[in-house]
Backbone as a ProteinNet text record, in pm:
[ID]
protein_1_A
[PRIMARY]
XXXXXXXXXXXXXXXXXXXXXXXXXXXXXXXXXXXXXXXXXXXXXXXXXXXXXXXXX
[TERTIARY]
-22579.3	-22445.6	-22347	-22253.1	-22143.9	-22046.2	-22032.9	-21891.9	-21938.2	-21855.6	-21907.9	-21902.7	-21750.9	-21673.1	-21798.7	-21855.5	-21970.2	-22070.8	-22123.1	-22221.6	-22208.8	-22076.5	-22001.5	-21999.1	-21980.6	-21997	-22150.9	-22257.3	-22341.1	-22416.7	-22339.2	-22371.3	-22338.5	-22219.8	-22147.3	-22202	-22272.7	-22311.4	-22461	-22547.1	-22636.7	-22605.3	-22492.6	-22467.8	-22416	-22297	-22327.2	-22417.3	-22538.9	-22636.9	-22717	-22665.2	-22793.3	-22671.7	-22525.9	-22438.4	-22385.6	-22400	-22312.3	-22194.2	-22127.3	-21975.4	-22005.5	-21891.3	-21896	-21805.9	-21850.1	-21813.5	-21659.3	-21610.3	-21453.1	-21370.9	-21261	-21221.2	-21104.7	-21121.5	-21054.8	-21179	-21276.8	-21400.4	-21490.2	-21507.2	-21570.5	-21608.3	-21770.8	-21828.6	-21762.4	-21708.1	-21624.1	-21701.5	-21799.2	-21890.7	-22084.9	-22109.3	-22236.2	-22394.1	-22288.6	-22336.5	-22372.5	-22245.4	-22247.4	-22278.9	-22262.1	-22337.6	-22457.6	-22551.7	-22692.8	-22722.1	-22674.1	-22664.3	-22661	-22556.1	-22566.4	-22648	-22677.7	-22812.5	-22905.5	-22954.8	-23070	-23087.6	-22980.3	-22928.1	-22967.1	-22882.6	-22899.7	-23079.5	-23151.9	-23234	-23377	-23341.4	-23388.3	-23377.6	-23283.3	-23184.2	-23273.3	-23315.3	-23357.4	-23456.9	-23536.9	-23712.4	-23690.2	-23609.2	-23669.9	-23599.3	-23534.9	-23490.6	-23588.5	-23706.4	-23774	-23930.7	-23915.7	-24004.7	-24101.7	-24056.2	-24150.3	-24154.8	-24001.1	-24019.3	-23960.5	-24036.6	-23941.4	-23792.1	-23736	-23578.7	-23593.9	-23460	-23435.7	-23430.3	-23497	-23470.5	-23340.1
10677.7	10724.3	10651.1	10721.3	10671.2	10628	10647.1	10558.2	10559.9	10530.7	10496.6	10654.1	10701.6	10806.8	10899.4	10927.7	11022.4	11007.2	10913	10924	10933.6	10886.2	10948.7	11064.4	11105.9	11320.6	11328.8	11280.5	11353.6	11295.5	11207.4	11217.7	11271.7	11264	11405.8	11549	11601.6	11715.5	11699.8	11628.8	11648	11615.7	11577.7	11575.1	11739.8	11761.3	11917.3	12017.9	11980.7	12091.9	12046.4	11926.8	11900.4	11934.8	11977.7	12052.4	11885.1	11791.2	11643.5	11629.4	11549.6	11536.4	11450.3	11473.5	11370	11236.7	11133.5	11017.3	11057.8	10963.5	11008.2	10929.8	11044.5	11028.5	10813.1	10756.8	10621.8	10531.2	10589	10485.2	10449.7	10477.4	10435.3	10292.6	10266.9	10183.3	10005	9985.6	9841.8	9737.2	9747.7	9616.7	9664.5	9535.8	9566.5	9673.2	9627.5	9642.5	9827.1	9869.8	9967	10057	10003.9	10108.8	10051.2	10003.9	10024.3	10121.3	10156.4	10201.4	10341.1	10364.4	10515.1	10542.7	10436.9	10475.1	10506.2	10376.2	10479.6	10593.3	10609.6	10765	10882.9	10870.6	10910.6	10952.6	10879.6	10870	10926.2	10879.1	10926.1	11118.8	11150.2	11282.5	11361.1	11302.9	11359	11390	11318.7	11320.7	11377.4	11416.1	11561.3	11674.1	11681.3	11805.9	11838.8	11782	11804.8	11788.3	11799.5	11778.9	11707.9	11567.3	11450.3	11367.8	11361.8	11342.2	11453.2	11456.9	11535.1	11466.6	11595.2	11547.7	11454.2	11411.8	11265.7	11327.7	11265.8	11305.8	11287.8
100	128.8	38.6	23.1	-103.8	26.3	113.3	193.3	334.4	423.2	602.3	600.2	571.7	588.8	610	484.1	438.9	536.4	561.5	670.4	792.9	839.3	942.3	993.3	872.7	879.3	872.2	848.6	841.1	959.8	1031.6	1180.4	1270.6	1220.5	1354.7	1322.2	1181.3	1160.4	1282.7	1226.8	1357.6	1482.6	1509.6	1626.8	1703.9	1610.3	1655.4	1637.3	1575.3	1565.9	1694.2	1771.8	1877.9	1996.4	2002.5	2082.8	2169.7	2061.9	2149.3	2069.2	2114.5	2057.8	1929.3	1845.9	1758.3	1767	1651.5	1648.6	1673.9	1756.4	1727.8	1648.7	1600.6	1459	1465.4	1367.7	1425.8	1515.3	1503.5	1598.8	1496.4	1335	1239.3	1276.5	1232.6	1250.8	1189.3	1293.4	1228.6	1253.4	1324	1304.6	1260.4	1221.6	1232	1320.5	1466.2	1584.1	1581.7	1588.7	1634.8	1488.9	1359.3	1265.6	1270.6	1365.6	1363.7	1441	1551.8	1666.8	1607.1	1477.7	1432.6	1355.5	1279.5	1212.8	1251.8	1372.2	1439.9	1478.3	1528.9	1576.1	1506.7	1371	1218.9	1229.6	1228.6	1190.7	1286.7	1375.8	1536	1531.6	1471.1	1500	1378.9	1278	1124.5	1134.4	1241.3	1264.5	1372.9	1492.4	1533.4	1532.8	1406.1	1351.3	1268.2	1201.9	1097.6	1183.4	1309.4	1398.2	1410	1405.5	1398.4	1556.4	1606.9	1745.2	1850.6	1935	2088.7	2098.6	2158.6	2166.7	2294.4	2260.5	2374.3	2521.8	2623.9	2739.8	2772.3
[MASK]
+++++++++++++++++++++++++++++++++++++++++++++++++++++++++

């Protein structure tokens, strides 16, 4: 990713393809903490869109 911004959006994009809200706008990841939290997410979200895991209960 070239900025937070950018990956920001391409979390909130799978977020609305899985019909959850997105990051809200001014809540960009300001600490460590919580951009792991989206990454996993990110990432969690990529593998079962590409059907590697079952969706989250």
């Amino acid at each position: 990713m070239s900025s937070t911004r950018a990956f920001v959006d391409l979390v909130n994009e799978l977020r609305r393809e899985e019909g959850r809200f997105p990051v809200p706008q001014g809540s960009y990841p300001t600490n460590e903490r919580f951009l792991e939290k989206l990454v996993r997410e990110m990432r969690e979200a990529s593998a079962r869109k590409s059907g590697g895991l079952k969706a989250a209960e």
